[in-house]
Every structure is written in structure tokens, then in C-alpha cells.
Short mmCIF file of C-alpha atoms in Angstrom, two decimals:
data_model
loop_
_atom_site.label_atom_id
_atom_site.label_comp_id
_atom_site.label_asym_id
_atom_site.label_seq_id
_atom_site.Cartn_x
_atom_site.Cartn_y
_atom_site.Cartn_z
CA MET Z 1 -25.33 32.09 -10.26
CA SER Z 2 -21.83 31.03 -9.22
CA VAL Z 3 -19.08 29.94 -11.57
CA ALA Z 4 -16.47 27.49 -10.32
CA PRO Z 5 -12.89 28.44 -11.24
CA HIS Z 6 -10.92 26.13 -13.49
CA PRO Z 7 -9.09 23.52 -11.35
CA ALA Z 8 -5.75 24.49 -12.87
CA LEU Z 9 -6.13 28.06 -11.65
CA GLY Z 10 -6.85 27.61 -7.98
CA GLY Z 11 -7.70 25.28 -5.15
CA ALA Z 12 -9.45 25.33 -1.81
CA LEU Z 13 -7.33 25.83 1.28
CA HIS Z 14 -9.11 25.19 4.57
CA SER Z 15 -7.94 27.18 7.54
CA ASN Z 16 -7.96 26.25 11.19
CA PRO Z 17 -11.40 27.31 12.42
CA ARG Z 18 -10.05 27.96 15.90
CA LEU Z 19 -7.75 30.69 14.55
CA ASN Z 20 -10.47 32.59 12.70
CA PRO Z 21 -13.45 34.64 13.85
CA PRO Z 22 -16.94 33.13 13.55
CA THR Z 23 -18.55 33.25 10.14
CA PRO Z 24 -22.24 33.67 9.30
CA ASN Z 25 -22.38 30.04 8.19
CA ARG Z 26 -21.44 28.42 11.48
CA GLY Z 27 -21.80 24.91 10.14
CA ALA Z 28 -19.22 25.31 7.38
CA LEU Z 29 -15.45 25.09 7.64
CA PRO Z 30 -13.81 28.37 6.57
CA ALA Z 31 -12.11 28.06 3.19
CA TYR Z 32 -10.19 30.34 0.86
CA TRP Z 33 -9.49 30.11 -2.86
CA VAL Z 34 -5.78 29.88 -3.59
CA GLY Z 35 -4.11 30.33 -6.95
CA PRO Z 36 -2.25 28.88 -8.68
CA ARG Z 37 -4.04 25.66 -7.71
CA HIS Z 38 -0.93 23.74 -6.61
CA LEU Z 39 -0.22 26.24 -3.82
CA ALA Z 40 -3.24 24.85 -1.98
CA GLY Z 41 -1.40 21.57 -1.49
CA ASP Z 42 -1.62 18.04 -2.87
CA ASP Z 43 -5.10 17.47 -4.24
CA GLY Z 44 -4.44 13.97 -5.55
CA CYS Z 45 -4.71 15.07 -9.19
CA LEU Z 46 -1.06 14.73 -10.20
CA TYR Z 47 -1.65 11.68 -12.38
CA ASP Z 48 -4.84 13.02 -13.98
CA ILE Z 49 -3.35 16.39 -14.95
CA VAL Z 50 -0.33 14.81 -16.64
CA ALA Z 51 -2.25 11.90 -18.20
CA ASP Z 52 -4.85 14.25 -19.70
CA THR Z 53 -2.04 16.34 -21.18
CA LEU Z 54 -0.43 13.28 -22.77
CA ALA Z 55 -3.75 12.11 -24.16
CA GLY Z 56 -4.11 15.49 -25.82
CA PHE Z 57 -0.73 14.95 -27.49
CA GLY Z 58 -1.91 11.63 -28.90
CA TRP Z 59 0.32 9.51 -26.68
CA THR Z 60 -0.73 5.89 -26.12
CA SER Z 61 -1.29 4.67 -22.59
CA LEU Z 62 -1.11 1.15 -21.27
CA THR Z 63 -0.95 -0.52 -17.89
CA THR Z 64 1.64 -3.19 -17.26
CA VAL Z 65 1.03 -5.70 -14.51
CA ARG Z 66 3.68 -8.12 -13.39
CA GLY Z 67 2.78 -10.77 -10.85
CA ARG Z 68 2.80 -14.46 -10.11
CA ARG Z 69 0.23 -17.21 -9.88
CA GLU Z 70 0.63 -20.66 -8.43
CA LEU Z 71 -0.31 -23.61 -10.62
CA ASP Z 72 -3.39 -24.44 -8.54
CA GLU Z 73 -4.38 -20.80 -7.99
CA SER Z 74 -7.34 -19.20 -9.72
CA LEU Z 75 -6.91 -16.08 -11.80
CA GLU Z 76 -8.91 -14.08 -9.25
CA ASP Z 77 -6.39 -14.98 -6.53
CA ARG Z 78 -3.39 -13.95 -8.56
CA GLN Z 79 -0.90 -11.94 -6.50
CA VAL Z 80 0.03 -8.77 -8.36
CA LEU Z 81 3.57 -7.69 -7.53
CA ARG Z 82 4.03 -4.60 -9.69
CA SER Z 83 1.75 -2.34 -11.69
CA THR Z 84 2.79 0.73 -13.68
CA VAL Z 85 1.17 2.98 -16.27
CA LEU Z 86 3.15 3.86 -19.40
CA HIS Z 87 2.42 6.68 -21.84
CA ILE Z 88 4.25 6.40 -25.17
CA SER Z 89 4.65 9.07 -27.83
CA PRO Z 90 3.57 8.30 -31.42
CA ASP Z 91 7.21 8.04 -32.56
CA ALA Z 92 8.08 5.76 -29.58
CA ARG Z 93 11.09 7.91 -28.75
CA ARG Z 94 9.52 9.52 -25.70
CA TRP Z 95 7.66 7.91 -22.83
CA ALA Z 96 6.38 8.77 -19.38
CA GLN Z 97 5.91 6.25 -16.60
CA TRP Z 98 3.66 6.74 -13.58
CA THR Z 99 5.41 4.89 -10.78
CA LEU Z 100 3.66 6.12 -7.64
CA SER Z 101 1.08 3.33 -7.76
CA ASP Z 102 3.86 0.75 -7.87
CA GLU Z 103 6.74 0.49 -5.40
CA PRO Z 104 8.31 3.91 -5.98
CA PHE Z 105 11.94 4.57 -5.31
CA HIS Z 106 12.84 7.78 -3.55
CA LEU Z 107 14.78 10.90 -4.46
CA GLY Z 108 15.74 13.21 -1.63
CA GLY Z 109 13.46 11.26 0.67
CA LEU Z 110 10.44 11.78 -1.60
CA PRO Z 111 8.80 9.08 -3.76
CA ILE Z 112 9.21 9.40 -7.52
CA ALA Z 113 5.80 9.90 -9.16
CA TRP Z 114 6.73 10.33 -12.84
CA GLN Z 115 9.74 9.14 -14.81
CA ILE Z 116 10.02 10.74 -18.26
CA SER Z 117 12.55 9.41 -20.76
CA ALA Z 118 13.70 9.86 -24.34
CA ARG Z 119 15.91 8.04 -26.83
CA SER Z 120 17.39 9.07 -30.14
CA ASP Z 121 16.02 6.08 -32.03
CA ALA Z 122 13.07 3.80 -31.36
CA SER Z 123 15.27 0.75 -31.96
CA ARG Z 124 17.52 1.59 -29.02
CA SER Z 125 16.98 -0.56 -25.95
CA LEU Z 126 17.83 2.13 -23.38
CA ALA Z 127 16.92 5.75 -22.85
CA ASP Z 128 19.44 8.47 -23.64
CA TRP Z 129 18.18 10.42 -20.64
CA SER Z 130 15.48 10.33 -17.98
CA ALA Z 131 13.92 12.99 -15.77
CA TYR Z 132 12.41 12.17 -12.38
CA PHE Z 133 9.58 14.09 -10.71
CA THR Z 134 8.50 13.60 -7.12
CA SER Z 135 4.92 13.79 -5.95
CA GLY Z 136 5.38 17.32 -4.61
CA ILE Z 137 5.83 18.89 -8.05
CA PRO Z 138 2.74 20.60 -9.51
CA GLY Z 139 1.18 18.68 -12.37
CA GLU Z 140 1.10 21.87 -14.46
CA ALA Z 141 4.91 22.07 -14.29
CA ILE Z 142 5.27 18.49 -15.52
CA ALA Z 143 2.69 19.16 -18.24
CA ASP Z 144 4.72 22.13 -19.49
CA PHE Z 145 7.87 19.98 -19.48
CA LEU Z 146 6.07 17.36 -21.57
CA LEU Z 147 4.77 20.00 -23.95
CA ALA Z 148 8.32 21.15 -24.64
CA LEU Z 149 9.44 17.54 -25.07
CA ASP Z 150 6.55 16.71 -27.41
CA VAL Z 151 7.26 19.58 -29.80
CA CYS Z 152 11.02 18.95 -29.77
CA GLY Z 153 12.02 17.40 -33.06
CA GLU Z 154 15.08 15.61 -31.68
CA PRO Z 155 14.48 14.88 -27.99
CA THR Z 156 18.05 13.78 -27.31
CA ASP Z 157 19.91 16.65 -28.97
CA VAL Z 158 22.01 18.62 -26.51
CA ALA Z 159 20.93 22.25 -26.77
CA GLY Z 160 23.67 23.55 -24.50
CA SER Z 161 25.42 23.19 -21.19
CA PRO Z 162 23.65 23.04 -17.81
CA GLU Z 163 24.41 26.76 -17.58
CA THR Z 164 21.77 27.29 -20.27
CA VAL Z 165 19.06 26.21 -17.83
CA LEU Z 166 20.24 28.58 -15.12
CA ASP Z 167 20.55 31.42 -17.63
CA ALA Z 168 16.93 30.86 -18.70
CA ALA Z 169 15.79 30.81 -15.06
CA SER Z 170 17.74 33.99 -14.31
CA ALA Z 171 16.13 35.70 -17.29
CA HIS Z 172 12.75 35.03 -15.62
CA GLY Z 173 13.79 36.59 -12.34
CA TRP Z 174 15.24 33.60 -10.52
CA LEU Z 175 18.04 34.39 -8.06
CA ARG Z 176 21.39 32.68 -8.37
CA ASP Z 177 22.55 30.93 -5.23
CA ALA Z 178 25.27 32.98 -3.54
CA ASP Z 179 27.34 29.89 -2.71
CA GLN Z 180 26.67 27.97 -5.95
CA PRO Z 181 25.92 30.57 -8.65
CA HIS Z 182 26.73 28.10 -11.43
CA ALA Z 183 24.75 25.20 -9.98
CA ALA Z 184 21.63 26.52 -8.21
CA ALA Z 185 18.96 29.20 -8.36
CA MET Z 186 15.91 30.15 -6.31
CA HIS Z 187 12.55 31.52 -7.37
CA PRO Z 188 12.12 35.10 -6.08
CA THR Z 189 9.19 33.95 -3.92
CA PHE Z 190 11.43 31.23 -2.40
CA THR Z 191 8.81 28.60 -3.22
CA ALA Z 192 11.01 26.66 -5.66
CA ARG Z 193 14.68 25.87 -6.07
CA LEU Z 194 16.66 24.63 -9.07
CA GLY Z 195 19.93 22.80 -8.53
CA LEU Z 196 22.49 20.87 -10.57
CA GLY Z 197 24.00 17.77 -9.02
CA GLU Z 198 25.17 14.23 -9.62
CA LEU Z 199 22.69 11.46 -10.32
CA PRO Z 200 21.94 9.54 -7.09
CA PRO Z 201 23.56 6.09 -7.16
CA LEU Z 202 20.28 4.16 -6.74
CA ILE Z 203 18.67 5.64 -9.85
CA GLN Z 204 19.22 3.58 -12.97
CA GLU Z 205 17.94 4.07 -16.48
CA GLY Z 206 15.07 1.65 -16.96
CA LEU Z 207 14.22 -0.30 -20.06
CA PRO Z 208 11.73 1.48 -22.32
CA PRO Z 209 8.48 -0.19 -23.36
#
């Protein structure tokens, strides 16, 4: 009997068969189990991992579709221009927007997959802050970010300066950048980098639901 590992723990990574010796099963492509799962590459589960996490928190999800339809056009022929998925916290002060299925804007040349925002009061029309995650970020990392946001009583309270983030990373073994010790740090395996910088000019705080 074989037991399949949990998808969050590992993923299949197929090697180049020409670079490996023959295997007993000549008809199968050589594969190795890699963990954590995200190190095996993009498996197309970024939305599902985050959405399942939000559902577990009791967040409401809805799909917004904005399009146009000519007067003599049937509903089936309606041209959909934009479609996004919103996940809203029970107190309506936190929300996450899946934008990759729409017309995503880019950050550092990569398309934004998730935009997560918070406001101090549900009656406010704009977010107090937003965080942007590209499609290359592991879903587990975004899920942990959302977990911290969900349990935070006041999501817009400032807990400290940006140095607090770097101090926390350094306490977990991250290496401060030699040229920018107060603005950047690198994971000891050199697989991730954390940097502080100005907000790109094309990113604007969007209206909440």
C-alpha cells in the first residue's frame, strides 16, 4: 500500500531523462519528490491554497464581472471585460483579491496574483494599506500572512518600524544584505530575499468591495 504525501509538503519534480541512467520502468518519466512542495515549481494551485485558507477563516467569496452588452446583443454573447474574485473577512475590514484571472498589473516584471488589503473601519472607502503578491510566491507563505492578518485585532495598527520586519527575519537566521543592512535580507539558502523600497508609481490603492 502506498500513501501519497500531503500536497503542502512536497511536489513532483521531473528530471531530464537524457541526463539520468535508465530505470527499471522504461516507459515512465523519472520523477523525484521535492519538499516543501513549492520548491518543485508552479503547480497551478496558488489560488486554491489561499482560497481554501480563507474559507477556513469564514471569509466570504464572490466573483465580480464587469463587461458590456450591446442593446441588440443576447446575454450569451455578452463581452466580459474584467473578472476578479474577492474574499472578504467577516468584519469587512480585510479583503483579498485574486487578480491573475483578470488583466493583472506587474511588479518587478511579474504579474500580481493576490492583492491583500485592510482598513481601520468598514465605513472607510479606501484601504489603509495593501500587500501585493506575485504568482511566484508559494501559496503557503500567503496563507501564513493571511493567518496573521485574520487573528490581528486591529489590522491597521502600526506595530513598529520597517526595521521590526528585518529584525524578525534576522532572528530566524536570515542574512542582512552587506550593502543595505537596514533595507534587505536574504534567506540563508539564498532562495528568498526580503527588501524595503518605495511603492512603484503604477500601483494604486484600489477601492474595497
